[in-house]
XYZ file of C-alpha atoms in Angstrom:
541
model
C 0.000 0.000 0.000
C 1.375 3.404 -0.941
C 0.329 6.702 0.665
C 1.511 10.025 -0.799
C 0.678 13.425 0.688
C -0.315 15.907 -2.018
C -1.581 18.878 0.031
C -0.548 20.269 3.412
C -1.866 23.809 3.711
C -3.119 25.116 7.027
C -5.723 22.640 8.203
C -6.189 21.072 4.757
C -4.666 17.732 3.869
C -4.872 15.619 0.707
C -3.417 12.221 -0.150
C -3.333 9.643 -2.879
C -3.550 6.073 -1.662
C -2.760 3.093 -3.883
C -4.026 -0.337 -2.850
C -2.305 -3.117 -4.842
C -4.548 -5.462 -6.790
C -2.684 -8.366 -5.180
C -3.862 -7.248 -1.762
C -7.483 -7.152 -2.857
C -7.145 -10.543 -4.575
C -5.623 -12.026 -1.439
C -8.608 -10.869 0.549
C -10.964 -12.487 -1.963
C -9.040 -15.790 -1.829
C -9.141 -15.719 1.943
C -12.883 -15.179 1.961
C -13.411 -17.998 -0.548
C -11.502 -20.377 1.696
C -13.569 -19.250 4.654
C -17.021 -19.751 3.120
C -16.362 -22.733 0.804
C -16.648 -25.370 3.580
C -20.111 -24.075 4.466
C -21.538 -23.986 0.939
C -23.948 -26.511 -0.532
C -24.434 -27.122 -4.247
C -26.249 -29.870 -6.144
C -23.819 -32.563 -7.279
C -21.228 -31.808 -4.589
C -20.888 -33.078 -1.081
C -21.261 -30.415 1.647
C -18.053 -28.410 1.937
C -16.580 -29.777 -1.308
C -17.673 -27.032 -3.709
C -14.650 -25.980 -5.835
C -13.223 -22.515 -5.257
C -13.765 -21.478 -8.884
C -17.497 -22.198 -8.566
C -17.647 -20.224 -5.309
C -16.088 -17.274 -7.121
C -18.469 -17.665 -10.045
C -21.493 -17.589 -7.779
C -20.386 -14.857 -5.378
C -17.574 -13.088 -7.228
C -19.030 -9.527 -7.408
C -20.098 -9.566 -3.765
C -16.753 -10.965 -2.607
C -14.866 -8.350 -4.604
C -17.006 -5.524 -3.250
C -16.474 -6.660 0.332
C -12.721 -7.098 -0.216
C -12.494 -3.607 -1.717
C -14.445 -2.105 1.152
C -12.244 -3.747 3.762
C -9.111 -2.682 1.907
C -10.271 0.944 1.825
C -11.108 0.792 5.518
C -7.676 -0.552 6.350
C -6.026 2.053 4.134
C -7.891 4.882 5.859
C -6.993 3.500 9.282
C -3.340 3.438 8.283
C -3.489 6.914 6.762
C -4.939 8.424 9.926
C -2.611 6.524 12.268
C 0.641 6.974 10.345
C 0.112 10.711 9.920
C -1.296 11.283 13.428
C -4.341 12.963 11.936
C -7.306 14.314 13.873
C -10.001 14.719 11.191
C -12.395 17.590 11.787
C -15.109 15.992 9.667
C -15.458 12.853 7.611
C -12.720 12.722 4.946
C -13.777 12.879 1.307
C -12.679 9.605 -0.312
C -13.111 8.848 -3.993
C -12.089 5.826 -6.035
C -10.255 6.587 -9.267
C -12.231 6.391 -12.518
C -11.846 3.284 -14.589
C -11.175 1.014 -11.652
C -12.074 -2.621 -12.223
C -11.266 -5.934 -10.628
C -7.686 -6.970 -11.131
C -6.312 -3.416 -11.127
C -4.733 -1.387 -8.337
C -7.267 0.775 -6.489
C -6.243 4.426 -6.448
C -7.952 6.616 -3.842
C -8.055 10.393 -3.599
C -8.486 11.517 -0.001
C -9.065 15.090 1.179
C -9.856 16.261 4.680
C -9.472 19.007 7.228
C -7.782 18.394 10.556
C -8.391 19.876 13.939
C -5.977 22.648 14.899
C -3.346 22.037 17.531
C -4.473 23.944 20.585
C -2.276 24.607 23.562
C -4.103 23.676 26.735
C -5.765 26.971 27.732
C -4.704 28.408 31.062
C -7.541 28.085 33.515
C -5.904 29.978 36.361
C -6.956 33.556 36.844
C -10.543 33.201 35.690
C -12.711 35.719 37.515
C -16.493 35.478 37.549
C -19.263 37.446 39.199
C -22.170 35.366 40.423
C -25.444 37.261 40.494
C -27.893 35.689 42.942
C -31.600 36.338 43.319
C -33.213 35.633 46.713
C -36.748 34.308 46.492
C -39.020 36.589 48.513
C -42.197 35.454 50.259
C -44.162 37.855 48.057
C -42.896 36.097 44.937
C -43.994 32.736 46.329
C -47.442 34.101 47.178
C -47.731 35.485 43.653
C -46.955 32.067 42.202
C -49.495 30.421 44.493
C -52.105 32.867 43.205
C -51.158 32.169 39.573
C -51.345 28.460 40.194
C -54.762 28.816 41.784
C -55.953 30.708 38.719
C -54.773 27.857 36.524
C -56.873 25.467 38.578
C -59.948 27.679 38.211
C -63.303 25.929 38.351
C -66.705 27.099 37.112
C -70.203 26.916 38.534
C -73.567 27.104 36.816
C -75.291 30.485 36.557
C -78.997 30.139 35.831
C -80.393 32.666 33.367
C -77.100 34.497 32.960
C -75.950 35.838 29.605
C -72.350 34.864 28.890
C -69.699 37.492 29.588
C -65.986 37.741 29.067
C -64.293 35.163 31.326
C -67.348 32.904 31.554
C -67.378 29.292 30.434
C -69.895 28.266 27.789
C -70.836 24.603 27.307
C -72.064 24.154 23.756
C -72.264 22.067 20.585
C -71.121 23.504 17.295
C -71.002 22.522 13.636
C -68.668 24.317 11.248
C -69.619 24.836 7.599
C -67.696 26.034 4.573
C -69.902 27.286 1.737
C -72.832 25.629 3.492
C -71.138 22.225 3.741
C -69.798 20.703 6.933
C -66.008 20.349 6.977
C -63.888 17.791 8.743
C -62.807 18.736 12.250
C -65.378 21.488 12.610
C -67.827 19.665 14.845
C -67.911 19.197 18.624
C -70.380 18.346 21.370
C -70.468 19.520 24.980
C -67.431 21.673 24.301
C -66.304 23.881 27.205
C -65.163 27.261 25.875
C -63.819 30.037 28.117
C -64.547 33.401 26.541
C -61.361 35.412 26.263
C -59.017 32.437 26.596
C -57.811 32.848 23.010
C -57.833 29.105 22.414
C -60.096 29.261 19.367
C -59.669 31.125 16.100
C -60.090 34.923 16.280
C -63.674 36.086 16.562
C -65.155 32.784 17.720
C -65.145 33.308 21.478
C -66.155 36.960 21.279
C -69.352 36.076 19.417
C -70.481 33.930 22.346
C -70.838 36.980 24.560
C -74.497 37.469 25.425
C -75.465 33.852 24.744
C -77.793 32.069 27.186
C -78.497 28.435 27.959
C -80.843 26.906 25.355
C -80.027 29.535 22.738
C -79.025 28.685 19.177
C -77.019 31.084 17.083
C -74.870 31.107 13.976
C -71.595 32.968 13.904
C -69.211 33.784 11.049
C -65.438 33.669 11.409
C -62.436 33.925 9.104
C -59.694 31.343 9.429
C -56.169 32.815 9.693
C -53.937 32.738 6.616
C -51.466 30.539 8.484
C -54.070 28.010 9.629
C -52.657 24.445 9.417
C -55.494 23.038 7.307
C -54.867 24.178 3.732
C -58.551 24.054 2.763
C -59.448 26.490 5.542
C -56.670 29.076 5.281
C -58.185 32.530 4.930
C -61.671 31.079 4.376
C -64.902 32.482 5.811
C -66.866 29.822 7.705
C -70.052 29.660 9.726
C -70.641 27.777 12.954
C -74.090 26.694 14.109
C -73.944 26.823 17.899
C -76.281 25.332 20.498
C -75.631 26.634 24.016
C -76.304 24.163 26.824
C -75.007 26.013 29.832
C -73.291 29.196 30.930
C -70.925 28.972 33.903
C -69.138 31.651 35.904
C -65.735 31.372 37.583
C -65.992 29.967 41.076
C -64.015 31.543 43.872
C -60.877 29.577 44.627
C -59.966 29.708 48.287
C -56.247 29.231 48.800
C -55.943 27.124 51.923
C -54.905 23.666 53.097
C -57.970 22.123 51.486
C -56.984 23.553 48.102
C -53.522 22.031 48.432
C -54.954 18.672 49.485
C -57.067 18.581 46.332
C -53.754 18.632 44.471
C -52.504 15.594 46.355
C -50.366 17.565 48.826
C -50.380 17.644 52.602
C -51.236 21.293 52.914
C -50.622 24.874 51.815
C -47.148 24.997 53.344
C -46.038 22.099 51.156
C -47.443 23.802 48.056
C -45.548 26.989 48.909
C -42.403 24.983 49.515
C -42.672 23.349 46.108
C -43.228 26.646 44.349
C -40.359 28.254 46.252
C -38.110 25.390 45.192
C -39.147 25.832 41.598
C -38.475 29.570 41.696
C -35.078 28.917 43.240
C -34.263 26.369 40.540
C -35.242 28.846 37.840
C -33.123 31.664 39.248
C -30.218 29.280 39.796
C -30.486 28.341 36.142
C -30.405 32.006 35.146
C -27.418 32.587 37.399
C -25.578 29.717 35.776
C -26.395 31.084 32.314
C -24.971 34.473 33.318
C -21.795 32.886 34.727
C -21.396 30.634 31.702
C -21.571 33.613 29.366
C -18.883 35.431 31.319
C -16.706 32.342 31.268
C -17.052 31.722 27.547
C -16.475 35.387 26.742
C -13.181 35.219 28.637
C -12.160 32.086 26.769
C -13.122 33.562 23.404
C -11.293 36.821 24.105
C -8.071 35.000 24.896
C -7.966 32.636 21.934
C -8.060 33.279 18.215
C -6.952 30.335 16.125
C -7.948 28.974 12.747
C -10.877 26.560 12.781
C -11.785 23.995 10.110
C -14.025 25.648 7.488
C -16.079 22.483 7.097
C -16.977 22.556 10.785
C -17.932 26.211 10.584
C -20.022 25.583 7.485
C -21.809 22.648 9.111
C -22.572 24.769 12.179
C -23.702 27.689 10.059
C -26.026 25.479 8.011
C -27.692 24.293 11.205
C -28.180 27.866 12.390
C -29.336 29.044 8.973
C -31.869 26.276 8.518
C -33.495 27.075 11.836
C -33.602 30.781 11.080
C -35.245 30.124 7.722
C -37.852 27.886 9.330
C -38.665 30.601 11.849
C -38.793 33.293 9.178
C -41.260 31.212 7.174
C -43.634 31.306 10.157
C -43.563 35.069 10.555
C -46.506 37.268 9.545
C -44.473 38.579 6.603
C -42.190 35.676 5.610
C -40.592 37.539 2.699
C -39.558 40.451 4.905
C -38.282 38.132 7.608
C -36.196 36.154 5.108
C -34.819 39.372 3.626
C -33.798 40.492 7.103
C -31.821 37.366 7.916
C -30.278 37.372 4.438
C -28.913 40.846 5.158
C -27.406 39.520 8.390
C -26.044 36.274 6.961
C -22.391 37.035 7.621
C -23.170 37.894 11.235
C -24.560 34.421 11.763
C -21.539 32.907 10.046
C -19.316 34.681 12.582
C -21.445 33.243 15.362
C -20.941 29.777 13.883
C -17.171 30.293 13.771
C -17.072 31.462 17.371
C -19.178 28.516 18.420
C -16.827 26.030 16.784
C -13.783 27.724 18.332
C -15.311 27.648 21.796
C -16.302 24.031 21.311
C -12.703 23.089 20.488
C -11.441 25.025 23.490
C -13.859 23.327 25.860
C -12.968 19.952 24.436
C -9.246 20.602 24.908
C -9.791 21.783 28.471
C -11.903 18.748 29.253
C -9.381 16.305 27.817
C -6.461 18.026 29.541
C -8.169 17.884 32.905
C -9.720 14.445 32.775
C -13.337 15.535 32.406
C -15.387 12.563 31.259
C -18.942 11.385 30.771
C -19.248 8.102 32.642
C -20.728 4.953 31.156
C -23.652 5.262 33.571
C -24.310 8.870 32.503
C -24.107 7.844 28.854
C -26.601 5.069 29.455
C -29.020 7.552 31.020
C -28.623 9.889 28.045
C -29.262 7.009 25.686
C -32.411 5.899 27.462
C -33.756 9.447 27.639
C -33.137 10.034 23.941
C -34.766 6.713 23.068
C -38.011 7.872 24.687
C -38.510 10.271 21.777
C -39.143 7.309 19.486
C -41.993 4.858 19.225
C -41.649 1.905 21.616
C -41.000 -0.489 18.757
C -38.160 1.715 17.428
C -36.356 2.466 20.691
C -34.094 -0.571 20.741
C -33.058 0.054 17.133
C -32.103 3.599 18.094
C -30.071 2.352 21.047
C -28.200 -0.117 18.849
C -27.569 2.550 16.216
C -25.979 4.923 18.743
C -23.882 2.139 20.249
C -22.526 1.185 16.838
C -21.923 4.694 15.485
C -19.181 6.625 17.364
C -20.264 9.901 15.783
C -23.883 9.512 16.903
C -22.739 8.593 20.402
C -20.437 11.619 20.544
C -23.213 13.958 19.452
C -25.495 12.572 22.140
C -22.779 12.930 24.760
C -21.637 16.429 23.751
C -24.138 18.657 25.627
C -23.516 16.891 28.937
C -19.765 16.919 28.309
C -19.907 20.668 27.710
C -21.843 21.246 30.906
C -19.322 19.216 32.889
C -16.408 21.208 31.460
C -18.189 24.479 32.227
C -18.915 23.350 35.794
C -15.269 22.330 36.175
C -14.119 25.794 35.086
C -16.603 27.589 37.323
C -15.296 25.618 40.284
C -11.742 26.676 39.404
C -12.624 30.344 38.942
C -12.387 33.130 41.491
C -16.080 33.818 42.076
C -17.552 36.834 43.821
C -21.250 37.026 44.631
C -23.656 39.932 44.347
C -27.345 39.932 45.223
C -29.629 41.400 42.568
C -33.250 41.348 41.497
C -34.517 38.959 38.838
C -34.899 41.862 36.430
C -31.291 42.925 37.003
C -30.120 39.355 36.376
C -32.062 39.207 33.126
C -30.608 42.552 32.066
C -27.081 41.325 32.848
C -27.555 38.263 30.657
C -28.801 40.409 27.786
C -25.948 42.876 28.299
C -23.435 40.031 28.001
C -25.059 39.066 24.723
C -24.808 42.641 23.480
C -21.127 42.976 24.337
C -20.087 39.742 22.657
C -21.564 40.857 19.336
C -19.715 44.163 19.050
C -17.493 42.716 16.326
C -20.282 41.293 14.206
C -21.912 44.186 12.371
C -23.841 45.667 15.307
C -25.592 48.151 13.041
C -27.765 45.261 11.855
C -27.862 43.754 15.348
C -28.286 40.278 13.935
C -25.950 38.526 16.306
C -27.253 40.622 19.161
C -30.819 39.538 18.525
C -29.775 35.950 18.195
C -27.922 36.042 21.461
C -30.689 37.919 23.248
C -33.203 35.365 22.158
C -31.187 32.659 23.813
C -30.320 34.800 26.792
C -33.949 35.530 27.527
C -35.142 32.017 26.831
C -34.831 31.259 30.519
C -34.785 34.844 31.748
C -38.290 35.580 30.497
C -39.726 32.458 32.039
C -42.434 33.194 34.544
C -42.829 30.590 37.212
C -46.154 29.170 36.159
C -46.127 25.657 37.566
C -48.839 23.700 35.855
C -48.122 20.181 36.956
C -45.106 20.144 39.229
C -46.909 20.397 42.564
C -49.999 18.496 41.498
C -48.703 15.158 42.732
C -46.432 14.201 45.561
C -44.081 12.457 43.145
C -43.274 15.834 41.661
C -42.654 17.431 45.029
C -38.964 18.095 44.454
C -38.271 18.514 40.743
C -34.615 18.387 39.796
C -33.015 21.647 38.769
C -32.708 20.445 35.207
C -36.417 19.666 35.078
C -37.257 23.068 36.466
C -35.026 24.760 33.905
C -36.653 22.774 31.137
C -40.105 23.829 32.289
C -38.969 27.429 32.558
C -37.590 27.188 29.053
C -40.898 25.902 27.750
C -42.808 28.662 29.487
C -40.546 31.315 27.980
C -41.184 30.363 24.375
C -44.664 31.890 23.930
C -43.412 35.144 25.439
C -41.139 35.998 22.525
C -42.105 34.625 19.128
C -38.651 34.997 17.633
C -36.777 33.492 20.547
C -37.194 29.767 19.845
C -35.744 29.738 16.352
C -33.045 32.295 16.883
C -32.059 30.628 20.109
C -30.029 28.157 18.083
C -28.191 30.939 16.348
C -26.900 32.096 19.707
C -24.156 29.566 19.381
C -21.251 31.415 20.857
C -22.712 31.952 24.294
C -23.840 28.389 24.522
C -20.297 27.377 23.633
C -21.579 24.145 22.220
C -18.793 21.589 22.408
C -20.691 19.165 20.247
C -18.400 19.533 17.273
C -15.207 19.235 19.260
C -16.396 16.475 21.495
C -18.062 14.688 18.600
C -14.918 14.512 16.549
C -14.539 10.981 15.255
C -12.235 8.457 16.767
C -9.248 7.853 14.551
C -10.813 4.861 12.882
C -14.203 6.368 12.282
C -13.421 8.344 9.125
C -12.083 5.253 7.414
C -15.207 3.307 8.173
C -17.419 6.063 6.943
C -15.387 6.611 3.824
C -15.412 2.968 2.915
C -19.145 2.779 3.404
C -19.657 5.858 1.284
C -17.677 4.468 -1.561
C -19.701 1.286 -1.449
């Protein structure tokens, strides 16, 4: 086997690899000898089928497998002999005109990870902003929770008003014909809840039990059902009952109806949730400081393919969000004008990921087998029960998939390691001040990315406020004793979910805020030395 380097420029490498035909033939002969004793053919005793007949029957398949294994071995040798650390999967192509009996000539091109000196972690200084949870804040959350559990009681002879609950049947019609999904019976509708299409709830005001009325509404232009988008429709409504909100008394009995021991336990749960949320915001603020310090102190070349892959992920999400805006064309034009800003964010994200990976490796930060198993089981829950085991096996067999699954936890562990090493001073602030500090960090880190367009700033703010804007609106956490002490991660996740409706642009642009998340996925997910060869061989097949 002959390996010749043809390009060595920066992080780019290229090679020509020649695999002798004799080596491929030897592999075929070895495979023939292995399978011949197990073959059966009419006219021959078991195991006595001649080698030439074995080749005649299975020649193409045997040659393909021998070629694949030869390419795999060649790639393994290339990576090992040259001490390469591929940034992405190498591009491997088989020379034109190759056929059995000839030498196989491969063209291999790839980018390698840069050599990074282990970053100094001494001297890191962080300010930890803490938010004490006041009794008033807990009482406010108790009140909000009580409102979510609101019940209704019958009101004889009352005409429906805003905030009332109307129990009714309705039948939707388009051009006088009923349409699918437009019919319901004994439907409970709260006027003013905004759950139904615009104009529907408002036209129930004044309705009384036993009344029948027909209302006309216009479906929104972005309505999911294509046949209803922008269409005028009528609904024949029969009102059965009008109910008014019942007074909810916040006491021990109210808490017991939720499966708790009393009001004190409910307050304790809500206090714990508020504390978890503010702790999550505090960690976000500290993480941003930390990553800004790392980014400011390191400026090295990063593999363009990694940056492009990261940018494509950001760009795809931004385009999806823009398509859902009220004016998609204007939204797309806006992000197009800011395209280079997002590319800079992608580059920063990759650089920070490589830094975190280097720090983690240099300091023995690892994701344990037990932690990996938990990640695997959690990820498998996203699939149908019958597909979960297949997913588990796929991740176990694919190093790249496993690395991508492991990366977020690995990043968090590196960040926690650095925070523990840092010189941390604490300062007590309000929740609003903490939110403002997170947004200010996002503003400062975008000063070099065309601030006049504020693209990067908006992207970072969206992510910064994802947790910061979360109001503590516990819907299910305290409802059962099993949820009495939600883990911090669960509380952060719930806070994250609550934040999304508050800012329409935040969810999609959150992903573009790559730098402050310092996603180590790319660095941590870099393939083991043998992975590129396997992938390349499979691709060529």
